[in-house]
Coordinates of C-alpha atoms in Angstrom, one line a residue:
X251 CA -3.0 38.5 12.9
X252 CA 0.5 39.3 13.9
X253 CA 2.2 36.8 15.9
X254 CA 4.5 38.8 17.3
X255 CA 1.6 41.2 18.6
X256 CA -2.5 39.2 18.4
X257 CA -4.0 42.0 19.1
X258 CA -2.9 43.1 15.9
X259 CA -5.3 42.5 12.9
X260 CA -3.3 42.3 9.5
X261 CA -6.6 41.4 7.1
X262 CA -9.9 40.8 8.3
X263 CA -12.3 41.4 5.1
X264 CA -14.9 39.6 3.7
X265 CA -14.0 38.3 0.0
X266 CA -16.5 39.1 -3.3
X267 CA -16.9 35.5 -4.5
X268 CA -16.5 35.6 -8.8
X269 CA -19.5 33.1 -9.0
X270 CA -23.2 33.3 -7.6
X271 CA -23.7 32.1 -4.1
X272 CA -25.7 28.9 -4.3
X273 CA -25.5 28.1 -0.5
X274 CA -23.8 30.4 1.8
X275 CA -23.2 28.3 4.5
X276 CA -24.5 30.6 7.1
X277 CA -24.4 27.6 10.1
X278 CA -20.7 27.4 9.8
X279 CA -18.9 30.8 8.7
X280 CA -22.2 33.0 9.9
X281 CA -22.1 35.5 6.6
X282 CA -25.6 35.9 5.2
X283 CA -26.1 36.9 1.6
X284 CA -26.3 41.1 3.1
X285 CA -23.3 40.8 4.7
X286 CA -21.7 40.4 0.8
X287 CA -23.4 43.7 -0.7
X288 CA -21.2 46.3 -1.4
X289 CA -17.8 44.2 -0.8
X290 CA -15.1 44.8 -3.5
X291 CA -12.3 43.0 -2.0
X292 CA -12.1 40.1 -4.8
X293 CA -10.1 37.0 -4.7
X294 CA -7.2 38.5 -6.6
X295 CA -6.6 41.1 -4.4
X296 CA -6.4 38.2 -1.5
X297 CA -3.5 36.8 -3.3
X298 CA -2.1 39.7 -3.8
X299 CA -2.2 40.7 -0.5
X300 CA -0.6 37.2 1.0
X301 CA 2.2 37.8 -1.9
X302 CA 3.6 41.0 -0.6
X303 CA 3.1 39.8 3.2
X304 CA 5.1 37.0 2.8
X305 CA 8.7 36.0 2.1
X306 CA 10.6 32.7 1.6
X307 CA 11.5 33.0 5.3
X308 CA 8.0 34.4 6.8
X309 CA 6.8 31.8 9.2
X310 CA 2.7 30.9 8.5
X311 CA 1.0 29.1 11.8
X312 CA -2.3 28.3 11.4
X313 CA -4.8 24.7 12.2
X314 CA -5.1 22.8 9.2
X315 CA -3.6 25.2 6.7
X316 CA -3.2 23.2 4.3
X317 CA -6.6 24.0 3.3
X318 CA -6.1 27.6 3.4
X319 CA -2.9 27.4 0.9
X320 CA -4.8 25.2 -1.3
X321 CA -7.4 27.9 -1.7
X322 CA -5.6 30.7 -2.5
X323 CA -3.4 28.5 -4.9
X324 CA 0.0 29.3 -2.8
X325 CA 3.0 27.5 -2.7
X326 CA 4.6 28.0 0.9
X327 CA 7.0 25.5 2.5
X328 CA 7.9 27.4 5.9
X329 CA 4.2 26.8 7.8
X330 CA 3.7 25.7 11.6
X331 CA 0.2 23.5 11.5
X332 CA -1.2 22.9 14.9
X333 CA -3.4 20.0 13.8
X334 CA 0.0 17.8 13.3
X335 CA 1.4 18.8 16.5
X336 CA -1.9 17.6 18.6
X337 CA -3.7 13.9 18.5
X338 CA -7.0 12.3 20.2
X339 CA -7.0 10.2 22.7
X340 CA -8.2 6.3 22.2
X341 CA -10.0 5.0 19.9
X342 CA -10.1 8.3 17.7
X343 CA -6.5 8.6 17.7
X344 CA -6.7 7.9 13.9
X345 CA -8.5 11.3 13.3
X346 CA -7.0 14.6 13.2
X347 CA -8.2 17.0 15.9
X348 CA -10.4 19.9 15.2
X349 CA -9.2 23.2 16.8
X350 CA -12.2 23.0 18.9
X351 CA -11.0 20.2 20.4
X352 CA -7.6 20.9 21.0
X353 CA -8.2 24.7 22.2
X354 CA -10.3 22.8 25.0
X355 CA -8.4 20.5 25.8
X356 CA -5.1 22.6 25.8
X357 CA -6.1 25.9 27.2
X358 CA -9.9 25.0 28.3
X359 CA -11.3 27.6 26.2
X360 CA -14.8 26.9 24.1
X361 CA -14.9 28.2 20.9
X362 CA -18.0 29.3 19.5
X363 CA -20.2 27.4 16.7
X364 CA -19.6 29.3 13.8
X365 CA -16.2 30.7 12.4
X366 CA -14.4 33.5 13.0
X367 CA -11.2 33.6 10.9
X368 CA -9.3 36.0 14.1
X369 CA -10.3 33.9 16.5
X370 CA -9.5 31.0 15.1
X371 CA -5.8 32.5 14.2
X372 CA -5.2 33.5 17.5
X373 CA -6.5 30.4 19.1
X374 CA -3.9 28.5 17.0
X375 CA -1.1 30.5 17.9
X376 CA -2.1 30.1 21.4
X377 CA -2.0 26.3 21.5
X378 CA 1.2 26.2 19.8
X379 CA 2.8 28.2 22.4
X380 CA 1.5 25.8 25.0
X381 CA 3.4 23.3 22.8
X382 CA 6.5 25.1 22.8
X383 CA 6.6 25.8 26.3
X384 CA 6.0 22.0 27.2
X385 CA 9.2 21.1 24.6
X386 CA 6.5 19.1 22.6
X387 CA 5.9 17.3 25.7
X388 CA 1.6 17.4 25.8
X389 CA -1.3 14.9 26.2
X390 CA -3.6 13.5 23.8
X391 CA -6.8 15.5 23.5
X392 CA -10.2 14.2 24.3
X393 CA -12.5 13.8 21.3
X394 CA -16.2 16.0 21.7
X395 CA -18.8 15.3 18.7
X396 CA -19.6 18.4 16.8
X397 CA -22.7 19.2 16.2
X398 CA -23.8 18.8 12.3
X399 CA -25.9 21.5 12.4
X400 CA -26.4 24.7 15.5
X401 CA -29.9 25.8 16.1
X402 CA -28.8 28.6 13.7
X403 CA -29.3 26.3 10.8
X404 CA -32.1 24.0 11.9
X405 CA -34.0 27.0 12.3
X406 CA -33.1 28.2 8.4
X407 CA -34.1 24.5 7.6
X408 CA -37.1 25.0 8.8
X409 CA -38.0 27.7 6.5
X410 CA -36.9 25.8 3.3
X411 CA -38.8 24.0 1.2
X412 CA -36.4 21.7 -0.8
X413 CA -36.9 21.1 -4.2
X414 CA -35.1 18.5 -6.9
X415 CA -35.4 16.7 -9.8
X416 CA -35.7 20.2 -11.4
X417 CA -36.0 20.2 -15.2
X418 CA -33.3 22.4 -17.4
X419 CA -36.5 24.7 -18.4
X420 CA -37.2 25.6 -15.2
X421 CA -36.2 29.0 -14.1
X422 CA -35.9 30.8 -10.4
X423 CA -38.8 32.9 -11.2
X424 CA -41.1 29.6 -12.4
X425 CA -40.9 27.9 -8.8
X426 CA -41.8 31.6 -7.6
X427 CA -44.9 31.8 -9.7
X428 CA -45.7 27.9 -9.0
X429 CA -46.3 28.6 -5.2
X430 CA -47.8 31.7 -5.7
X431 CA -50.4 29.9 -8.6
X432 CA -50.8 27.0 -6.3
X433 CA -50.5 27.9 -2.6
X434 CA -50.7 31.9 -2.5
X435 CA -47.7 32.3 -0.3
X436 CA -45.0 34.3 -1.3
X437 CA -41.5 32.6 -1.2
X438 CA -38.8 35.2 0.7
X439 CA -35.9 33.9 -2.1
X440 CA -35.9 31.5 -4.4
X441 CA -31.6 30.4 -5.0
X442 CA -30.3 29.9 -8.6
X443 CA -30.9 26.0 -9.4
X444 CA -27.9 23.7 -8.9
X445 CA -27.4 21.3 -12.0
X446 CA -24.0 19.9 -11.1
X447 CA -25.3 17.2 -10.7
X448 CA -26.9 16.2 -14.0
X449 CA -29.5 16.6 -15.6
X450 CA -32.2 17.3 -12.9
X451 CA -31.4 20.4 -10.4
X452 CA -31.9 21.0 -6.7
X453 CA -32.6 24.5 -4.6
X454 CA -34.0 25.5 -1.7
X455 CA -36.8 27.5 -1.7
X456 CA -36.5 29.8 1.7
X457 CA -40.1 31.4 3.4
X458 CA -40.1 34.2 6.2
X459 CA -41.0 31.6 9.0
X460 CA -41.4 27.8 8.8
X461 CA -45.7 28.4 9.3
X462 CA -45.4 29.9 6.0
X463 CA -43.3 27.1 4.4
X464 CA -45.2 24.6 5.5
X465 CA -48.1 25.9 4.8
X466 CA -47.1 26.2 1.3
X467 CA -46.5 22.3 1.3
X468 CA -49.3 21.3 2.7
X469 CA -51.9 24.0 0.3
X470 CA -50.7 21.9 -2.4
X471 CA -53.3 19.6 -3.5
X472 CA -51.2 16.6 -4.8
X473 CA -50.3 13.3 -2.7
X474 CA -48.1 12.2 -0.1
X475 CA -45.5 9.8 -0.5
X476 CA -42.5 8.1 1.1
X477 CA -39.8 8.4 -0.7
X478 CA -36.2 8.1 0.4
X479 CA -35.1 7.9 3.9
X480 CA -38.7 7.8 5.0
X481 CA -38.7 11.7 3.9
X482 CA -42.0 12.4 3.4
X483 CA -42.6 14.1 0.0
X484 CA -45.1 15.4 -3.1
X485 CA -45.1 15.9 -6.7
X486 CA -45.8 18.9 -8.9
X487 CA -46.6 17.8 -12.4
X488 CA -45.9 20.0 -15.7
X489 CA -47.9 20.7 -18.6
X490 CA -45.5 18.6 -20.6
X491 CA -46.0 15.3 -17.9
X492 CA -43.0 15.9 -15.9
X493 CA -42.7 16.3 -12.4
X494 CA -40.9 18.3 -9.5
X495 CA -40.2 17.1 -6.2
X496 CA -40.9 18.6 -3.2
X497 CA -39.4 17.7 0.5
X498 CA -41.8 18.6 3.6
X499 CA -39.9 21.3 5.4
X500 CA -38.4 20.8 9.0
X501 CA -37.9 17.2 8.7
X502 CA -34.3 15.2 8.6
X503 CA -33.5 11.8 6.9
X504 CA -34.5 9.0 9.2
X505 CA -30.8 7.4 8.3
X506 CA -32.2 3.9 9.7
X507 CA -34.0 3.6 6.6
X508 CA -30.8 2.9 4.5
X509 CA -29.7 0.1 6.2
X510 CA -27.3 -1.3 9.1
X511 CA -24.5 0.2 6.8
X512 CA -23.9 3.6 9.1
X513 CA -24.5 2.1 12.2
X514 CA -21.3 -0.7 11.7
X515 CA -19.1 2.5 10.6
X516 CA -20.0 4.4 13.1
X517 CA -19.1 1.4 15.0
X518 CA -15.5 1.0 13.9
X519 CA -14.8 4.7 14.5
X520 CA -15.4 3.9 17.8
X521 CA -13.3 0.5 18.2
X522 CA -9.7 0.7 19.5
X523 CA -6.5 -0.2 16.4
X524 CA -7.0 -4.0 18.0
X525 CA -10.7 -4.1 17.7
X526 CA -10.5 -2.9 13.8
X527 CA -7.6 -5.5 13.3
X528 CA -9.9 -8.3 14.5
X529 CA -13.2 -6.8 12.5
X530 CA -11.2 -6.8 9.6
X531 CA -9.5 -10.3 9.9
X532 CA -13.1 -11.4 10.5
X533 CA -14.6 -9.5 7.4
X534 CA -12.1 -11.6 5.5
X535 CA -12.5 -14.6 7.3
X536 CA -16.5 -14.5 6.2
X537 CA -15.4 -13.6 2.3
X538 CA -13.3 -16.5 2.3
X539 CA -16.2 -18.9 4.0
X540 CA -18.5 -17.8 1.8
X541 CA -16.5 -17.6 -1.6
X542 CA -15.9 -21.5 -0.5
X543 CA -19.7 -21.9 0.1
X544 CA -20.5 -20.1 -2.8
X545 CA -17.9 -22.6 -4.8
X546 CA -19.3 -25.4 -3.2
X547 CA -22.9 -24.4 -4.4
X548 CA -21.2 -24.3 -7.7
X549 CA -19.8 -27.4 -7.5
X550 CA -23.4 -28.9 -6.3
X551 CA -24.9 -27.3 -9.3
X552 CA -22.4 -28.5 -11.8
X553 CA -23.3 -31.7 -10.7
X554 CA -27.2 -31.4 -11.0
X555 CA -26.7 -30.5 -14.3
X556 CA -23.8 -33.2 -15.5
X557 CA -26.5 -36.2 -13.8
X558 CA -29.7 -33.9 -15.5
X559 CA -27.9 -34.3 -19.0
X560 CA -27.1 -38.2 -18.1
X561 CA -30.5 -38.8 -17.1
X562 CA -31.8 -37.2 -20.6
X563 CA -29.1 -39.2 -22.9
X564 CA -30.6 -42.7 -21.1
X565 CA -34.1 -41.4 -21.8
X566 CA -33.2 -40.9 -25.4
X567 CA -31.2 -44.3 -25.8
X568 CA -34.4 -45.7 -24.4
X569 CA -37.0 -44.1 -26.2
X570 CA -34.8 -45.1 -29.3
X571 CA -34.0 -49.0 -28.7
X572 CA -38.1 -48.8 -28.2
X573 CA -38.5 -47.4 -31.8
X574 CA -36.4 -49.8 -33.2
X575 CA -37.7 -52.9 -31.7
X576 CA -41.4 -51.6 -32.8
X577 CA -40.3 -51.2 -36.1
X578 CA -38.6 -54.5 -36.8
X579 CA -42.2 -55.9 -34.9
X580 CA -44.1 -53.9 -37.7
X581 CA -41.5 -55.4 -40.6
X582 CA -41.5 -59.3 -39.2
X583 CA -45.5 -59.4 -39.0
X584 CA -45.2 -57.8 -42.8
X585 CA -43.2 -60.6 -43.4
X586 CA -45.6 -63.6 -42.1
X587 CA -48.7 -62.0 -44.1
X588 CA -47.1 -61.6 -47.4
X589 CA -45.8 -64.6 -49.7
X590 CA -42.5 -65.9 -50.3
X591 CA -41.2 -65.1 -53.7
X592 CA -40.7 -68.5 -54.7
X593 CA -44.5 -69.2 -54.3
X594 CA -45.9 -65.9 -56.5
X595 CA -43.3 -67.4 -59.2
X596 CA -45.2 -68.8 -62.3
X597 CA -44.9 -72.2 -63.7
X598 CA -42.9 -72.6 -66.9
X599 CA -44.3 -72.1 -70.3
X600 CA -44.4 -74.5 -73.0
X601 CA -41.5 -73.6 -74.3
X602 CA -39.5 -74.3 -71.2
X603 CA -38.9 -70.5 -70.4
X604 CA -40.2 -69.1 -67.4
X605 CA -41.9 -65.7 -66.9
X606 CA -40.7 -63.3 -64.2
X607 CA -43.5 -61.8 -62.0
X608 CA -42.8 -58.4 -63.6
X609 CA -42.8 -59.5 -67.2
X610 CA -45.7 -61.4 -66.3
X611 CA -48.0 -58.3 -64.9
X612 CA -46.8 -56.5 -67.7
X613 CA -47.9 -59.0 -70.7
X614 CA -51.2 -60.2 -70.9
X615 CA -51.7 -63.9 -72.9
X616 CA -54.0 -64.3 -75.5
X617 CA -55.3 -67.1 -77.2
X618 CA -54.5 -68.1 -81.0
X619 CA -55.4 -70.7 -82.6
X620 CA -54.8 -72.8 -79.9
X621 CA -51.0 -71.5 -79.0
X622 CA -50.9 -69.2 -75.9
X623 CA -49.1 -66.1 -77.1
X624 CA -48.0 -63.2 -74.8
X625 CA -48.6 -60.0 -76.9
X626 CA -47.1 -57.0 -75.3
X627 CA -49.0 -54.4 -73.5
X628 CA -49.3 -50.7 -74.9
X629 CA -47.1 -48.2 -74.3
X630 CA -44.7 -50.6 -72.6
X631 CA -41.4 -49.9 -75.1
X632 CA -38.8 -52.3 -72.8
X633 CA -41.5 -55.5 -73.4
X634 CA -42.2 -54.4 -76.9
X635 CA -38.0 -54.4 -77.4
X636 CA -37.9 -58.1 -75.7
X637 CA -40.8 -59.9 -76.7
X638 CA -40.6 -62.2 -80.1
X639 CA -42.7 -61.5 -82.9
X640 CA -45.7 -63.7 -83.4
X641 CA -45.0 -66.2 -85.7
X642 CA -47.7 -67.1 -88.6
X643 CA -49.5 -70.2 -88.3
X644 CA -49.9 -73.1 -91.0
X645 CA -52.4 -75.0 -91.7

């Protein structure tokens, strides 16, 4: 719009988007997927538009336009952005205030749930006026919840039957002949499958009403589980052994199911700059006290283990000195049943040489002519070497 003159409309046109429309986001910006048919105005021509409009000294006001420039990929340093100018109140100070909010609070005007890209314009021009016309000089705005979804798109939820974990094969017309094969009920429009995600897609499948969708849930003849966020869901199985999922329609997460994690940040949005300050003092209070409890364990377990090993190297040391004294036992009774060496030694022969127990086994004596003669045994070579010949006898 013209700032000079709101009631004058620049550009109001819907934009051709380059890519197909996965979600279009009908609870927020209220276009539908008709509303797009037959529109030629294409991002380029947007640009080109803003290009010739604007100069180096054309001022741009606007809420949060930083998002705007960023879209259209344009550089332009002389802007006026109303969600600078305008703060909450305690504790949501630390947020910055949604043009709901401040036109509200600033001009006590309720803007409706879904956009409108001239009324929001002229709503931001209007609250910066206020601002100028108090020098600056205005009051923190109250903070109101918005709504994460109007009845516009509960009601559209209701209708869908969401699908994921989505194999690559699977095609738009697939799901379509799956319900119709399984359940007989016609989906109104099946959306191209999101993979950006990886390797398993996502989509909605959309029925007329929600008796339709969920009676295409429930004519499925597979079973029930709990998956996720208590959402209740089922499985279609392929030829091949793999599965789809398929969420029951109409029903949201039941976040309690994750965990105290969203409830203690929804918390500290709500606590005042002091109140964080002391939680997060605290939070590192209770890492520090249990990183020293947790070293402590440590230390405890280091020393289990250092009197475990201790206890082990005694055992051993035991169990050997025990070996050892058995053993020299076994080789002292060995001892006291065997002979001393001196008593297995022979006398000494008549010759006044004396035979060594080894020589002895080894030789055998044998009688002639009344001299005792040792003749050496067979196949001994080192007594055969040593022993004298036999002498011959006279007579």
């Amino acid at each position: 719009v013209n700032a000079d003159n709101p009631e004058e409309i620049l550009l109001d046109t819907l934009v051709k988007p380059d890519w197909p429309v996965t979600d279009y986001r009908t609870f927020v910006n209220g276009i539908k997927k008709e509303h797009l048919e037959g529109v030629t105005f294409t991002f380029a021509h947007a640009q080109q538009f803003m290009m010739a409009l604007c100069s180096e000294e054309t001022v741009v006001i606007g809420h949060a336009i930083n998002n705007d420039l960023m879209t259209l990929k344009m550089e332009h340093h002389c802007v006026v952005d109303s969600a600078f100018l305008f703060k909450y109140k305690e504790p949501h100070a630390h947020m910055t205030p949604s043009l709901a909010n401040v036109a509200l609070g600033v001009l006590g005007r309720e803007m409706p749930d879904t956009h409108d890209s001239v009324n929001d314009s002229r709503q931001s021009l209007y609250v910066l006026e206020e601002y100028v016309k108090n020098n600056g000089v205005v009051e923190p705005v109250q903070y109101f919840p918005k709504k994460r979804y109007g009845n516009s798109r509960d009601a559209e939820r209701a209708c869908e039957v969401f699908l994921h974990r989505i194999p690559h094969k699977c095609k738009e017309e697939h799901l379509t002949a799956m319900f119709l094969s399984h359940t007989y009920v016609q989906p109104k429009d099946v959306p191209i499958i999101d993979f950006s995600r990886g390797d398993r897609g996502r989509c909605p499948v959309i029925f007329h009403t929600p008796q339709h969708a969920l009676l295409a849930y429930e004519t499925l003849e597979t079973e029930e589980y709990v998956g996720n966020f208590g959402v209740r869901q089922k499985k279609v199985f392929l030829r091949d052994g793999d599965y789809i999922c398929l969420k029951r329609p109409g029903v949201k997460f039941d976040r309690k199911k994750k965990g105290d994690f969203k409830k203690k940040k929804s918390m500290d949005r709500g606590a005042t700059a002091s109140d964080r300050k002391e939680n997060k003092e605290q939070k590192v209070d209770d890492h520090k006290e249990s990183k020293r409890e947790h070293k402590d364990d440590e230390e405890d377990e280091r020393r289990r283990l250092k009197k475990e090993r201790k206890q082990k190297r005694d055992e051993l040391r035991k169990e050997r000195e025990e070996r050892r004294k058995a053993r020299e036992e076994r080789h002292d009774k060995r001892r006291e049943r065997e002979p001393s060496r001196s008593e297995k030694r022979p006398a000494s022969s008549s010759r006044g040489r004396s035979v060594t127990p080894s020589r002895a086994s080894a030789s055998r004596k044998v009688e002639v002519r009344g001299r005792s003669e040792s003749r050496p045994r067979p196949g001994n070579k080192r007594n055969m070497s040593k022993s004298p010949a036999p002498k011959k006898s006279r007579r």
